[in-house]
Amino acid sequence: MTYTQELKKMIQKRDPNETEFIQATSEVLDSISLALDDHPEYIESGVLDRMIEPERQIIFRVPWVDDQGAVQVNRGYRVEFNSALGPYKGGLRFHSSVNLGIIKFLGFEQIFKNALTGLPMGGGKGGSDFDPHGKSDSEVMRFCQSFMSELYRHIGQFKDVPAGDIGVGKREIGFLFGQYKRLANEYSGVLTGKDLSYGGSLLRTQATGYGLLYFTKAMTDDHGLNLKDKLCVISGSGNVAIYAAYKAKELGLKVIAMSDSDGYIYDKEGIDIDLVQTIKEVKRARIKTYINDRPKAEYHKGSKGIWQIKCDVALPCATQNEMDLLDAKTLVQNGVQVVAEGANMPLSREASDYLVQNKILYGPAKAANAGGVAVSGLEMSQNSLRLKWSVEEVDERLKKIMNDIYREASLTAAKYGQKDNLIVGANIAGFLRVAEAMYLQGVV
Ligand code: NDP
């Protein structure tokens, strides 16, 4: 058994119920096994053994009182995975499906993604099984304040800097920041994704979606494929999906379908993105109400059906494992040319392997959706400098970071004999950066 196979076995033995964590570590370990021959020092110093175990995992009770006066109790998590390159950095997810295995998979992926941006950020992730759907603003505020009442003692601008993720947007970040400031008696860039009025960065809201399209364009340009008039399907209708849709449209693609966790809309004339944004962000309503204003569009129950729609470019931007092997086969049969991941690990391992085998241009999440954390890193820089950069300045840096990530992943894949396999390229490139820093810092 090889060294990486032994590590995979150990993870399965240690955390048998953490299926998403097993899936994420297994993919990375398979990729980096190709690079280990060049680096016996990483094996000898146990870099990998240490990398797969979080530096610290915090699990805590989050009690709060709902609008009826009843006490509710949720579970909070923060997994501080790796600080070799900088303070732990990664979002908070509020969703009923959250458990330790999901937070660990997200935190693990974040290490390599953050490394790929070239910015000084370690990897971490957190969240709660709290579901903000249907809660009043006051309930969300009380929950966020209780969550931060425990979290504040573990985070700090030089320690751990959380941000948003599923279920955590500007509203939640505002409540979390207010409570941190009150408890720590300190005004610092301890969270990113803040509103512009109190230290947020221009373009942070748009960054993941825009970055996904910048990455996609770098990848398609490199292969001589023009995106103009290509049909595009985007799953989800949250922060990532909406700004991916706006940038896709700007680049000349035609977005014809989007979804939420109940179902999807298909509008062959092109999705009215402003309308989707109003429904999801302003009204906090369901995507099915889209057809009230656009009667020629169709609504279908069940979000997975979206992958049946014929398209050239598919951008999964909702959640993990939303596309399985069957969906990938359907997309390929329907002539898909490009799949790029806005969400984290949206494809099952079988689905991503199938796309790579079938030579589909495929942008894996660690590389393709790194724009969000990249601009979070730029938000941290601006907070430290007490400066605010213009939209043009942030956009320019974001574009450069996404182009550099594409180039690095592509060159690394080719170097290890896996041309165009950006899964391998991104995993090895991110790994080498973190591994070298861990090696030089000794056994800690
Ligand atoms: P949001 O909460 O803003 O939106 C999530 C979207 O996905 C909603 O449309 C939601 O539908 C849908 N969704 C959630 N769960 C499911 C499910 N089980 N099945 C189908 N649809 C689902 O989150 P974000 O847009 O911020 O995050 C989306 C993805 O992008 C996540 O994987 C996240 O980790 C990743 N990501 C986010 C970054 C960011 O900057 N925000 C950065 C990098 C990655 P509904 O409204 O019904 O809940």
GROMACS .gro file of C-alpha atoms and ligand atoms in nm, residues 91-95 97 105-106 110 113 125 131-133 163-169 204-209 235-242 258-263 280-281 284-287 302-304 316-322 341-346 365 368-373 376, ligand 1:
model
  119
   91GLY     CA    1  -1.661   3.122   0.563
   92LEU     CA    2  -1.942   3.040   0.801
   93ARG     CA    3  -2.230   2.829   0.672
   94PHE     CA    4  -2.578   2.837   0.828
   95HIS     CA    5  -2.780   2.547   0.688
   97SER     CA    6  -2.741   2.006   0.683
  105PHE     CA    7  -1.437   1.908   0.412
  106LEU     CA    8  -1.491   2.277   0.347
  110GLN     CA    9  -1.006   2.604   0.180
  113LYS     CA   10  -0.780   2.731  -0.242
  125LYS     CA   11  -1.441   2.699   0.804
  131ASP     CA   12  -3.153   2.747   0.911
  132PRO     CA   13  -3.220   3.116   0.841
  133HIS     CA   14  -3.509   3.036   0.600
  163ALA     CA   15  -1.663   3.530   0.618
  164GLY     CA   16  -1.996   3.426   0.464
  165ASP     CA   17  -2.104   3.107   0.288
  166ILE     CA   18  -2.444   2.942   0.236
  167GLY     CA   19  -2.700   3.120   0.456
  168VAL     CA   20  -2.455   3.387   0.568
  169GLY     CA   21  -2.470   3.709   0.370
  204ARG     CA   22  -1.656   4.137  -0.240
  205THR     CA   23  -2.026   4.057  -0.293
  206GLN     CA   24  -1.969   3.991  -0.662
  207ALA     CA   25  -1.623   3.834  -0.628
  208THR     CA   26  -1.693   3.460  -0.630
  209GLY     CA   27  -1.932   3.477  -0.925
  235SER     CA   28  -2.756   2.601  -1.047
  236GLY     CA   29  -2.845   2.792  -0.731
  237SER     CA   30  -2.968   3.149  -0.705
  238GLY     CA   31  -2.766   3.270  -0.410
  239ASN     CA   32  -2.467   3.499  -0.388
  240VAL     CA   33  -2.238   3.298  -0.614
  241ALA     CA   34  -2.500   3.205  -0.874
  242ILE     CA   35  -2.644   3.555  -0.917
  258MET     CA   36  -3.122   2.876  -1.252
  259SER     CA   37  -3.249   2.696  -0.941
  260ASP     CA   38  -3.301   2.690  -0.567
  261SER     CA   39  -3.332   2.392  -0.335
  262ASP     CA   40  -3.696   2.334  -0.440
  263GLY     CA   41  -3.671   2.345  -0.819
  280LYS     CA   42  -3.402   3.582  -0.372
  281GLU     CA   43  -3.223   3.875  -0.209
  284ARG     CA   44  -3.630   3.627   0.023
  285ALA     CA   45  -3.891   3.428  -0.171
  286ARG     CA   46  -3.876   3.104  -0.372
  287ILE     CA   47  -3.751   3.090  -0.730
  302GLY     CA   48  -3.673   1.927  -0.806
  303SER     CA   49  -3.345   2.111  -0.840
  304LYS     CA   50  -3.148   1.824  -0.996
  316PRO     CA   51  -2.289   2.440  -1.053
  317CYS     CA   52  -2.317   2.715  -0.790
  318ALA     CA   53  -2.547   2.569  -0.521
  319THR     CA   54  -2.397   2.305  -0.293
  320GLN     CA   55  -2.183   1.993  -0.255
  321ASN     CA   56  -2.257   1.678  -0.457
  322GLU     CA   57  -2.537   1.841  -0.655
  341GLU     CA   58  -1.754   2.493  -1.018
  342GLY     CA   59  -1.885   2.795  -0.829
  343ALA     CA   60  -1.996   2.582  -0.535
  344ASN     CA   61  -1.758   2.376  -0.323
  345MET     CA   62  -1.730   2.011  -0.436
  346PRO     CA   63  -2.058   2.025  -0.633
  365ALA     CA   64  -1.383   2.457  -0.721
  368ALA     CA   65  -1.248   2.830  -1.010
  369ASN     CA   66  -1.429   2.976  -0.709
  370ALA     CA   67  -1.124   3.121  -0.532
  371GLY     CA   68  -1.227   3.474  -0.632
  372GLY     CA   69  -1.442   3.515  -0.321
  373VAL     CA   70  -1.168   3.443  -0.074
  376SER     CA   71  -1.172   3.869   0.119
  445NDP     P1   72  -2.627   3.127  -0.072
  445NDP     O1   73  -2.684   3.090   0.059
  445NDP     O2   74  -2.622   3.270  -0.110
  445NDP     O3   75  -2.703   3.049  -0.190
  445NDP     C1   76  -2.709   2.911  -0.194
  445NDP     C2   77  -2.795   2.870  -0.311
  445NDP     O4   78  -2.788   2.729  -0.328
  445NDP     C3   79  -2.942   2.902  -0.290
  445NDP     O5   80  -3.000   2.928  -0.414
  445NDP     C4   81  -2.994   2.774  -0.229
  445NDP     O6   82  -3.134   2.756  -0.246
  445NDP     C5   83  -2.917   2.671  -0.307
  445NDP     N1   84  -2.903   2.546  -0.231
  445NDP     C6   85  -2.857   2.530  -0.106
  445NDP     N2   86  -2.861   2.401  -0.068
  445NDP     C7   87  -2.911   2.334  -0.172
  445NDP     C8   88  -2.941   2.199  -0.196
  445NDP     N3   89  -2.920   2.104  -0.102
  445NDP     N4   90  -2.990   2.166  -0.319
  445NDP     C9   91  -3.010   2.261  -0.413
  445NDP     N5   92  -2.985   2.391  -0.396
  445NDP    C10   93  -2.937   2.427  -0.278
  445NDP     O7   94  -2.480   3.063  -0.076
  445NDP     P2   95  -2.357   3.099  -0.170
  445NDP     O8   96  -2.405   3.141  -0.304
  445NDP     O9   97  -2.268   3.189  -0.094
  445NDP    O10   98  -2.282   2.959  -0.179
  445NDP    C11   99  -2.311   2.864  -0.281
  445NDP    C12  100  -2.194   2.768  -0.295
  445NDP    O11  101  -2.075   2.841  -0.328
  445NDP    C13  102  -2.158   2.689  -0.168
  445NDP    O12  103  -2.109   2.564  -0.206
  445NDP    C14  104  -2.045   2.771  -0.108
  445NDP    O13  105  -1.964   2.693  -0.023
  445NDP    C15  106  -1.972   2.812  -0.234
  445NDP     N6  107  -1.885   2.928  -0.222
  445NDP    C16  108  -1.932   3.047  -0.177
  445NDP    C17  109  -1.848   3.157  -0.170
  445NDP    C18  110  -1.897   3.291  -0.134
  445NDP    O14  111  -1.819   3.387  -0.145
  445NDP     N7  112  -2.022   3.309  -0.092
  445NDP    C19  113  -1.703   3.144  -0.201
  445NDP    C20  114  -1.666   3.015  -0.256
  445NDP    C21  115  -1.754   2.912  -0.262
  445NDP     P3  116  -3.239   2.798  -0.130
  445NDP    O15  117  -3.259   2.944  -0.147
  445NDP    O16  118  -3.357   2.715  -0.160
  445NDP    O17  119  -3.174   2.764   0.002
   0.00000   0.00000   0.00000
